[in-house]
Amino acid sequence: TQLLEQSPQFLSIQEGENLTVYCNSSSVFSSLQWYRQEPGEGPVLLVTVVTGGEVKKLKRLTFQFGDARKDSSLHITAAQPGDTGLYLCARVTGNQFYFGTGTSLTVIP
Amino acid sequence: NAGVTQTPKFRILKIGQSMTLQCAQDMNHNYMYWYRQDPGMGLKLIYYSVGAGITDKGEVPNGYNVSRSTTEDFPLRLELAAPSQTSVYFCASSYRGYGYTFGSGTRLNVV
């Protein structure tokens, strides 16, 4: 099993606050993906990071891949209620990808 | 463009019954996957396929079978359903590891 640990498991914040969620592994990733999943729906791919130290921005979301390619973070600036959902990281290994347990984010208006 | 379509959306099975979860994609993706997601958890890979006629086991294959006779379809078969198979099942596809797209899921309750 390819173990991916995500933290925190649950996060509840007020609209307008900033937050960071983390994805960690003891093994090196070849690449890593971040997804957001809303209740009753399948995960939707947000970004793929490949290079150690890489930073990608998607509007108010900033994704960083650690230099050693063992960890990644997702930072959300000025969170909005529409950001509410389950955030999942997934490591890509060959033809398979393995998911972390997720961070459940609730943004309170 | 429908993307990945899963049927049925909901199903209740009795212990010991069998069923097939259907998955179809119209994006000409070569890779297809089946995952299960238990409440409050991430997704666990059941089986995957890199092309028609090729399937392989993931993390949790026991109790399931798959086939891939065409590029478009990747059905998941449950034989002798057990309560431990109560879960939400997601099918996904990608083109050589890019453009991952998930279906909206099948909620299965085994009673």
Coordinates of C-alpha atoms in Angstrom, one line a residue:
Chain A
T1 CA 0.0 0.0 0.0
Q2 CA 1.3 3.4 -1.0
L3 CA 0.7 5.4 2.2
L4 CA -0.2 9.1 1.9
E5 CA -1.0 11.0 5.0
Q6 CA -3.1 14.2 4.8
S7 CA -3.5 16.8 7.5
P8 CA -5.5 18.1 9.0
Q9 CA -8.3 15.5 8.6
F10 CA -11.0 18.1 9.3
L11 CA -10.9 21.9 9.0
S12 CA -13.6 24.5 9.6
I13 CA -12.9 28.1 9.0
Q14 CA -14.7 31.4 8.4
E15 CA -15.1 32.9 5.0
G16 CA -12.1 35.1 4.1
E17 CA -9.5 33.2 6.1
N18 CA -6.4 31.5 4.7
L19 CA -5.6 27.8 5.1
T20 CA -3.0 25.2 4.2
V21 CA -3.5 21.5 4.0
Y22 CA -0.7 19.0 3.7
C23 CA 0.1 15.7 2.0
N24 CA 3.1 13.6 3.1
S25 CA 4.7 10.3 2.3
S26 CA 7.9 8.5 3.4
S27 CA 8.5 7.6 -0.3
V28 CA 9.4 9.8 -3.2
F29 CA 6.6 10.6 -5.6
S30 CA 7.1 10.6 -9.4
S31 CA 4.2 13.0 -9.5
L32 CA 1.3 14.1 -7.4
Q33 CA -2.2 15.2 -8.0
W34 CA -4.7 17.3 -6.0
Y35 CA -8.4 16.7 -6.3
R36 CA -11.5 18.3 -4.8
Q37 CA -14.6 16.2 -4.2
E38 CA -18.0 17.6 -3.4
P39 CA -20.7 15.5 -1.6
G40 CA -22.3 12.9 -3.9
E41 CA -19.8 13.6 -6.7
G42 CA -16.6 12.1 -8.0
P43 CA -13.3 13.8 -7.4
V44 CA -12.3 16.6 -9.8
L45 CA -8.7 17.0 -10.7
L46 CA -7.3 20.4 -9.7
V47 CA -3.6 20.1 -10.6
T48 CA -0.7 17.8 -11.2
V49 CA 2.8 18.6 -9.9
V50 CA 5.8 16.8 -11.3
T51 CA 9.0 18.7 -10.5
G52 CA 10.5 19.0 -7.0
G53 CA 10.0 22.6 -5.7
E54 CA 7.3 23.2 -8.3
V55 CA 4.7 25.8 -7.4
K56 CA 1.4 26.1 -9.4
K57 CA -1.4 28.6 -8.9
L58 CA -5.0 28.1 -9.7
K59 CA -6.8 31.4 -8.9
R60 CA -6.8 31.5 -5.1
L61 CA -5.2 28.0 -4.7
T62 CA -1.5 27.6 -4.6
F63 CA 0.0 24.1 -4.8
Q64 CA 3.6 23.3 -3.9
F65 CA 5.6 20.2 -4.4
G66 CA 8.4 19.6 -1.9
D67 CA 12.0 19.8 -3.0
A68 CA 12.5 16.1 -2.1
R69 CA 9.2 15.1 -3.8
K70 CA 7.9 13.5 -0.6
D71 CA 5.4 16.1 0.3
S72 CA 3.0 18.7 -1.0
S73 CA 0.8 21.5 0.2
L74 CA -2.3 23.3 -0.9
H75 CA -2.8 26.9 0.3
I76 CA -6.1 28.6 -0.2
T77 CA -6.2 32.4 0.1
A78 CA -9.4 34.2 1.3
A79 CA -11.5 31.0 1.4
Q80 CA -15.1 31.1 0.1
P81 CA -18.0 28.8 0.9
G82 CA -17.6 27.4 -2.6
D83 CA -14.3 25.9 -1.5
T84 CA -16.1 23.6 0.8
G85 CA -15.3 19.9 0.0
L86 CA -13.0 17.0 0.5
Y87 CA -9.5 17.7 -0.8
L88 CA -7.5 14.6 -1.8
C89 CA -4.0 14.2 -2.9
A90 CA -3.0 11.2 -5.0
R91 CA 0.5 9.9 -5.9
V92 CA 1.0 8.5 -9.4
T93 CA 3.1 5.4 -9.5
G94 CA 3.4 3.8 -13.0
N95 CA -0.1 3.1 -14.2
Q96 CA -1.8 3.4 -10.8
F97 CA -2.6 6.3 -8.5
Y98 CA -3.1 6.1 -4.8
F99 CA -5.1 8.5 -2.7
G100 CA -4.6 10.0 0.7
T101 CA -7.4 9.9 3.3
G102 CA -8.3 13.5 2.5
T103 CA -9.0 16.8 4.3
S104 CA -12.6 17.8 4.8
L105 CA -12.9 21.6 4.5
T106 CA -15.9 23.6 5.6
V107 CA -15.9 27.3 4.9
I108 CA -18.6 29.1 7.0
P109 CA -20.2 32.2 5.4
Chain B
N1 CA -19.5 14.8 -24.4
A2 CA -20.6 12.6 -21.4
G3 CA -17.2 11.8 -20.0
V4 CA -17.4 8.9 -17.6
T5 CA -20.9 7.4 -17.0
Q6 CA -21.6 5.0 -14.2
T7 CA -24.8 3.0 -13.7
P8 CA -26.7 2.4 -11.5
K9 CA -26.4 5.4 -9.2
F10 CA -27.8 3.5 -6.2
R11 CA -28.3 -0.2 -5.5
I12 CA -29.3 -2.3 -2.5
L13 CA -28.1 -5.9 -2.6
K14 CA -28.8 -8.8 -0.3
I15 CA -25.9 -10.8 1.1
G16 CA -24.8 -13.4 -1.4
Q17 CA -26.3 -11.7 -4.5
S18 CA -24.2 -10.7 -7.5
M19 CA -24.3 -7.6 -9.6
T20 CA -22.3 -5.7 -12.2
L21 CA -21.5 -2.0 -12.0
Q22 CA -21.3 -0.5 -15.4
C23 CA -18.7 2.2 -16.5
A24 CA -18.4 3.7 -19.9
Q25 CA -16.3 6.6 -21.2
D26 CA -16.5 8.4 -24.5
M27 CA -13.1 10.2 -24.5
N28 CA -11.1 7.4 -26.1
H29 CA -9.1 7.0 -22.9
N30 CA -6.9 3.9 -22.7
Y31 CA -6.6 3.7 -18.9
M32 CA -9.6 2.9 -16.8
Y33 CA -9.9 2.4 -13.0
W34 CA -12.3 1.3 -10.3
Y35 CA -12.1 2.7 -6.8
R36 CA -14.1 2.3 -3.7
Q37 CA -14.6 5.0 -1.1
D38 CA -15.8 4.3 2.4
P39 CA -17.3 7.1 4.6
G40 CA -14.7 9.8 5.5
M41 CA -12.0 8.0 3.7
G42 CA -9.9 8.4 0.6
L43 CA -10.3 6.1 -2.5
K44 CA -8.8 2.7 -2.7
L45 CA -7.9 1.1 -6.0
I46 CA -9.7 -2.1 -6.8
Y47 CA -8.7 -2.9 -10.4
Y48 CA -7.3 -1.0 -13.4
S49 CA -6.8 -1.5 -17.1
V50 CA -4.3 0.1 -19.5
G51 CA -6.2 -1.0 -22.6
A52 CA -8.7 -3.4 -24.0
G53 CA -8.0 -7.0 -23.0
I54 CA -5.6 -6.0 -20.2
T55 CA -6.6 -5.8 -16.5
D56 CA -4.6 -5.8 -13.3
K57 CA -5.3 -5.8 -9.5
G58 CA -5.1 -2.8 -7.3
E59 CA -5.0 -2.5 -3.5
V60 CA -8.3 -4.2 -2.7
P61 CA -9.3 -6.7 -5.4
N62 CA -10.7 -9.5 -3.3
G63 CA -14.4 -10.1 -4.0
Y64 CA -14.4 -8.3 -7.3
N65 CA -13.7 -9.1 -11.0
V66 CA -13.4 -6.9 -14.1
S67 CA -13.2 -7.3 -17.8
R68 CA -12.2 -4.9 -20.6
S69 CA -13.4 -6.1 -23.9
T70 CA -13.6 -2.6 -25.5
T71 CA -11.8 0.7 -24.9
E72 CA -15.1 2.3 -23.8
D73 CA -16.4 -0.1 -21.2
F74 CA -15.0 -1.4 -17.9
P75 CA -17.6 -3.3 -15.9
L76 CA -17.0 -4.3 -12.3
R77 CA -18.5 -7.6 -11.1
L78 CA -19.4 -8.4 -7.5
E79 CA -19.9 -12.1 -6.8
L80 CA -21.5 -13.2 -3.5
A81 CA -21.9 -9.7 -2.1
A82 CA -20.9 -9.1 1.5
P83 CA -21.6 -6.3 4.0
S84 CA -18.0 -5.2 3.8
Q85 CA -18.6 -4.3 0.1
T86 CA -21.0 -1.5 1.2
S87 CA -19.3 1.6 -0.2
V88 CA -19.4 4.2 -3.0
Y89 CA -17.7 3.0 -6.1
F90 CA -16.0 5.3 -8.6
C91 CA -14.9 4.6 -12.1
A92 CA -12.2 6.8 -13.6
S93 CA -10.3 7.1 -16.9
S94 CA -7.3 8.8 -18.3
Y95 CA -5.2 9.0 -21.5
R96 CA -1.8 7.4 -20.7
G97 CA -1.9 8.9 -17.2
Y98 CA -3.2 12.4 -18.2
G99 CA -6.6 14.0 -18.0
Y100 CA -8.0 11.9 -15.1
T101 CA -11.8 12.0 -15.1
F102 CA -14.1 10.4 -12.6
G103 CA -17.7 9.3 -12.8
S104 CA -20.3 10.4 -10.3
G105 CA -20.3 7.1 -8.4
T106 CA -22.5 4.1 -7.6
R107 CA -23.7 3.9 -4.0
L108 CA -24.0 0.2 -3.0
N109 CA -25.6 -1.1 0.2
V110 CA -25.3 -4.8 1.0
V111 CA -27.8 -5.9 3.7

